[in-house]
């Protein structure tokens, strides 16, 4: 969700940097496998190839949208109760195979198995809510008339849009896209999903799981590929696009959608600060900052990037933070608390942040 990842933690006006050791990255970005129309995905912690996937062409994306359009006619007529039953069954598959899915997430984007399993567990609640509450939320309801139409009665109703295009991120490859996919399906839409090129296998796993509970029609399809595939999906005649990713890419998706006035929902990155005032509970503050800054290797749109501490509490806070962060370890092993950096290009960004902090008088207190 966020492609400006900063592992530098600046506290107070002193510009002190608190850093974790990061092992040398052996990971490579998805690259052509040498065969036209495919790309490889590598484990970011080991550099090993974990899969080869097709790059869907514009024609193939258009065909998927066409199939989704036909499936939407059937899916929308099932009604809320039956759609909810299917989504509950999908939820059951995720719950029973949570460790299988978590292992795949770890292979593709590098997060620890425990973090990956937690991500899947979180989305189970989202699915349950959508399955249970879609009918109440979207059923027709009466609405008040204004003075000019006081002699009329009004009702507001909701109809499925049709086909929703979802373009997902790599940092939370299950929770984030399913936040769009599940609610779209619950409302009676079908979905064509383009996962990140760093986590296509996760997307295909979800597609197969959905097909088990909805074998009749392709209500949830996945098209794998690069940014060109995402652009093709935005131009393929979908009725709405849900995008999660960087602001720079969101602008490109928005431009593609604008060509046909396709509605777009975009969730982009953030620049997130923590402010610790004089009366703060420092133990709680240290726990919160540590979790927010280092969870998912800092690869989150709401992850802490900088900390401002009241001058009277600065030294105390800094000492506690160093004690808390010092034992943490980064790497691909099960004993490590922090996983690998998913995008190889971000390693250079992180190193540049560290150099900049040091050039400006910062100090490395952990790692280095």
Short mmCIF file of C-alpha atoms in Angstrom, two decimals, residues 24-249:
data_model
loop_
_atom_site.label_atom_id
_atom_site.label_comp_id
_atom_site.label_asym_id
_atom_site.label_seq_id
_atom_site.Cartn_x
_atom_site.Cartn_y
_atom_site.Cartn_z
CA UNK A 24 21.42 -8.13 2.54
CA UNK A 25 18.57 -8.43 0.08
CA UNK A 26 18.91 -11.28 -2.38
CA UNK A 27 15.42 -10.77 -3.71
CA UNK A 28 14.78 -9.75 -7.26
CA UNK A 29 11.80 -7.91 -8.62
CA UNK A 30 9.38 -9.86 -10.83
CA UNK A 31 11.20 -10.22 -14.13
CA UNK A 32 10.58 -11.81 -17.49
CA UNK A 33 11.24 -15.52 -17.39
CA UNK A 34 12.57 -15.43 -20.93
CA UNK A 35 9.24 -16.58 -22.35
CA UNK A 36 6.97 -13.91 -23.74
CA UNK A 37 3.96 -13.24 -21.56
CA UNK A 38 5.18 -14.58 -18.23
CA UNK A 39 6.98 -13.28 -15.16
CA UNK A 40 8.70 -14.81 -12.16
CA UNK A 41 8.10 -14.16 -8.48
CA UNK A 42 10.95 -14.64 -6.00
CA UNK A 43 10.96 -15.11 -2.26
CA UNK A 44 12.26 -11.74 -1.02
CA UNK A 45 14.07 -13.37 1.90
CA UNK A 46 15.97 -16.00 -0.09
CA UNK A 47 15.85 -14.93 -3.73
CA UNK A 48 14.45 -18.32 -4.77
CA UNK A 49 11.90 -18.45 -7.58
CA UNK A 50 8.53 -19.41 -6.09
CA UNK A 51 6.35 -19.15 -9.18
CA UNK A 52 5.97 -18.19 -12.82
CA UNK A 53 2.76 -16.51 -13.90
CA UNK A 54 1.20 -15.25 -17.12
CA UNK A 55 0.94 -11.59 -18.03
CA UNK A 56 -2.70 -11.21 -19.04
CA UNK A 57 -3.14 -9.20 -22.22
CA UNK A 58 -5.80 -6.55 -22.76
CA UNK A 59 -7.77 -9.07 -24.81
CA UNK A 60 -7.63 -11.64 -21.99
CA UNK A 61 -8.66 -9.05 -19.41
CA UNK A 62 -11.57 -8.01 -21.61
CA UNK A 63 -12.63 -11.65 -21.91
CA UNK A 64 -12.55 -12.04 -18.13
CA UNK A 65 -14.75 -8.97 -17.73
CA UNK A 66 -17.14 -10.41 -20.31
CA UNK A 67 -17.43 -13.66 -18.35
CA UNK A 68 -17.94 -11.68 -15.17
CA UNK A 69 -20.71 -9.69 -16.86
CA UNK A 70 -22.58 -12.87 -17.69
CA UNK A 71 -22.00 -14.29 -14.22
CA UNK A 72 -23.31 -11.09 -12.62
CA UNK A 73 -26.76 -11.66 -14.11
CA UNK A 74 -26.96 -14.99 -12.29
CA UNK A 75 -25.20 -13.94 -9.07
CA UNK A 76 -27.39 -10.87 -8.54
CA UNK A 77 -30.56 -12.99 -8.65
CA UNK A 78 -29.43 -15.38 -5.90
CA UNK A 79 -30.45 -12.95 -3.20
CA UNK A 80 -28.70 -11.81 -0.07
CA UNK A 81 -29.30 -14.98 1.92
CA UNK A 82 -27.79 -17.34 -0.64
CA UNK A 83 -24.87 -15.05 -1.39
CA UNK A 84 -24.26 -14.80 2.34
CA UNK A 85 -24.26 -18.57 2.62
CA UNK A 86 -21.64 -18.85 -0.13
CA UNK A 87 -19.47 -16.18 1.49
CA UNK A 88 -19.71 -17.97 4.83
CA UNK A 89 -18.51 -21.14 3.10
CA UNK A 90 -15.60 -19.19 1.60
CA UNK A 91 -14.81 -17.91 5.08
CA UNK A 92 -14.74 -21.48 6.31
CA UNK A 93 -12.16 -22.44 3.69
CA UNK A 94 -9.90 -19.57 4.74
CA UNK A 95 -10.24 -20.54 8.40
CA UNK A 96 -9.48 -24.22 7.82
CA UNK A 97 -6.55 -23.57 5.47
CA UNK A 98 -5.19 -20.50 7.20
CA UNK A 99 -1.69 -21.90 7.57
CA UNK A 100 -1.55 -23.02 3.94
CA UNK A 101 -2.43 -19.51 2.80
CA UNK A 102 -0.07 -17.92 5.32
CA UNK A 103 2.81 -20.03 4.03
CA UNK A 104 2.16 -18.82 0.49
CA UNK A 105 2.02 -15.20 1.66
CA UNK A 106 5.34 -15.65 3.42
CA UNK A 107 6.91 -17.15 0.28
CA UNK A 108 5.78 -14.36 -2.00
CA UNK A 109 6.06 -11.19 0.06
CA UNK A 110 8.21 -12.19 3.01
CA UNK A 111 6.15 -11.51 6.12
CA UNK A 112 6.53 -13.90 9.07
CA UNK A 113 4.11 -16.81 9.14
CA UNK A 114 2.47 -15.56 12.32
CA UNK A 115 1.83 -12.13 10.79
CA UNK A 116 0.39 -13.72 7.66
CA UNK A 117 -1.92 -15.95 9.67
CA UNK A 118 -3.08 -12.94 11.69
CA UNK A 119 -3.91 -11.09 8.47
CA UNK A 120 -6.11 -13.95 7.31
CA UNK A 121 -7.78 -14.15 10.72
CA UNK A 122 -8.64 -10.46 10.62
CA UNK A 123 -10.38 -10.75 7.27
CA UNK A 124 -12.61 -13.55 8.57
CA UNK A 125 -14.53 -10.99 10.61
CA UNK A 126 -14.97 -8.79 7.53
CA UNK A 127 -16.47 -11.69 5.59
CA UNK A 128 -18.80 -12.60 8.43
CA UNK A 129 -20.03 -9.01 8.72
CA UNK A 130 -20.69 -8.70 4.99
CA UNK A 131 -22.53 -12.01 4.82
CA UNK A 132 -24.75 -11.09 7.77
CA UNK A 133 -25.42 -7.38 7.23
CA UNK A 134 -25.51 -6.86 3.46
CA UNK A 135 -29.29 -7.29 3.24
CA UNK A 136 -30.04 -4.89 6.09
CA UNK A 137 -27.59 -2.31 4.75
CA UNK A 138 -28.71 -2.43 1.11
CA UNK A 139 -32.44 -3.20 1.32
CA UNK A 140 -34.82 -0.47 0.10
CA UNK A 141 -35.84 2.05 2.73
CA UNK A 142 -38.30 4.91 2.93
CA UNK A 143 -36.98 8.44 2.86
CA UNK A 144 -38.53 11.76 3.77
CA UNK A 145 -39.89 14.09 1.13
CA UNK A 146 -39.02 17.78 1.01
CA UNK A 147 -41.53 20.59 1.10
CA UNK A 148 -41.68 20.76 -2.67
CA UNK A 149 -42.59 17.07 -2.88
CA UNK A 150 -44.53 16.68 0.35
CA UNK A 151 -47.37 15.02 -1.58
CA UNK A 152 -45.02 12.25 -2.74
CA UNK A 153 -43.55 9.21 -1.06
CA UNK A 154 -39.88 8.36 -1.47
CA UNK A 155 -37.89 5.17 -1.27
CA UNK A 156 -34.16 4.59 -1.73
CA UNK A 157 -33.01 1.30 -3.17
CA UNK A 158 -29.65 -0.15 -4.17
CA UNK A 159 -28.89 -2.22 -7.24
CA UNK A 160 -25.63 -4.06 -8.01
CA UNK A 161 -23.34 -2.09 -10.30
CA UNK A 162 -22.32 -5.19 -12.24
CA UNK A 163 -18.60 -5.94 -12.55
CA UNK A 164 -16.05 -4.48 -10.15
CA UNK A 165 -12.35 -4.30 -10.98
CA UNK A 166 -10.05 -4.64 -7.96
CA UNK A 167 -6.34 -3.82 -8.14
CA UNK A 168 -4.65 -5.00 -4.97
CA UNK A 169 -1.38 -4.39 -3.12
CA UNK A 170 1.40 -6.75 -2.12
CA UNK A 171 1.88 -5.73 1.52
CA UNK A 172 -1.49 -7.07 2.72
CA UNK A 173 -2.38 -9.36 -0.19
CA UNK A 174 -5.39 -10.98 1.51
CA UNK A 175 -6.96 -8.48 3.88
CA UNK A 176 -6.82 -5.39 1.68
CA UNK A 177 -8.20 -6.73 -1.61
CA UNK A 178 -10.81 -8.90 0.10
CA UNK A 179 -12.06 -5.75 1.82
CA UNK A 180 -13.26 -4.71 -1.64
CA UNK A 181 -13.96 -8.14 -3.12
CA UNK A 182 -16.19 -9.47 -0.34
CA UNK A 183 -18.40 -6.41 -0.04
CA UNK A 184 -18.78 -6.21 -3.81
CA UNK A 185 -19.84 -9.86 -3.96
CA UNK A 186 -22.20 -9.49 -1.00
CA UNK A 187 -23.93 -6.64 -2.82
CA UNK A 188 -24.51 -8.82 -5.90
CA UNK A 189 -21.60 -7.74 -8.07
CA UNK A 190 -18.95 -9.94 -9.63
CA UNK A 191 -15.24 -9.16 -9.43
CA UNK A 192 -12.16 -9.28 -11.64
CA UNK A 193 -9.08 -8.98 -9.43
CA UNK A 194 -5.58 -8.00 -10.52
CA UNK A 195 -3.20 -8.84 -7.63
CA UNK A 196 0.21 -7.27 -7.26
CA UNK A 197 2.93 -8.78 -9.42
CA UNK A 198 4.72 -9.53 -6.13
CA UNK A 199 1.88 -11.73 -4.80
CA UNK A 200 -0.04 -13.26 -7.73
CA UNK A 201 -0.08 -16.73 -6.22
CA UNK A 202 -2.09 -15.46 -3.26
CA UNK A 203 -4.68 -14.01 -5.63
CA UNK A 204 -4.98 -17.26 -7.55
CA UNK A 205 -5.31 -19.20 -4.27
CA UNK A 206 -8.26 -17.01 -3.32
CA UNK A 207 -9.81 -17.48 -6.77
CA UNK A 208 -9.66 -21.28 -6.42
CA UNK A 209 -11.15 -21.12 -2.94
CA UNK A 210 -14.07 -19.01 -4.16
CA UNK A 211 -14.66 -21.40 -7.07
CA UNK A 212 -15.14 -24.22 -4.56
CA UNK A 213 -18.13 -22.48 -2.99
CA UNK A 214 -19.46 -20.90 -6.20
CA UNK A 215 -18.75 -23.53 -8.89
CA UNK A 216 -21.64 -22.49 -11.14
CA UNK A 217 -20.26 -19.18 -12.44
CA UNK A 218 -16.95 -17.26 -12.36
CA UNK A 219 -18.09 -14.58 -9.93
CA UNK A 220 -14.49 -13.94 -8.80
CA UNK A 221 -11.71 -14.08 -11.39
CA UNK A 222 -8.03 -13.22 -11.19
CA UNK A 223 -5.87 -11.79 -13.95
CA UNK A 224 -2.14 -11.74 -13.25
CA UNK A 225 0.42 -9.44 -14.77
CA UNK A 226 2.23 -6.15 -14.51
CA UNK A 227 1.03 -2.57 -14.39
CA UNK A 228 -0.13 -2.88 -18.00
CA UNK A 229 -2.60 -5.54 -16.88
CA UNK A 230 -3.99 -3.21 -14.24
CA UNK A 231 -4.34 -0.47 -16.86
CA UNK A 232 -6.16 -2.89 -19.14
CA UNK A 233 -8.58 -3.77 -16.35
CA UNK A 234 -9.30 -0.08 -15.77
CA UNK A 235 -10.18 0.27 -19.46
CA UNK A 236 -12.06 -3.02 -19.83
CA UNK A 237 -15.55 -1.67 -19.21
CA UNK A 238 -15.87 -2.54 -15.53
CA UNK A 239 -18.48 -0.59 -13.62
CA UNK A 240 -16.17 0.53 -10.83
CA UNK A 241 -12.51 0.16 -9.85
CA UNK A 242 -11.13 -0.27 -6.35
CA UNK A 243 -7.40 0.43 -6.19
CA UNK A 244 -4.91 0.16 -3.33
CA UNK A 245 -1.33 1.25 -3.88
CA UNK A 246 0.97 4.22 -4.22
CA UNK A 247 -0.23 7.71 -5.00
CA UNK A 248 1.82 7.75 -8.22
CA UNK A 249 0.13 4.59 -9.50
#
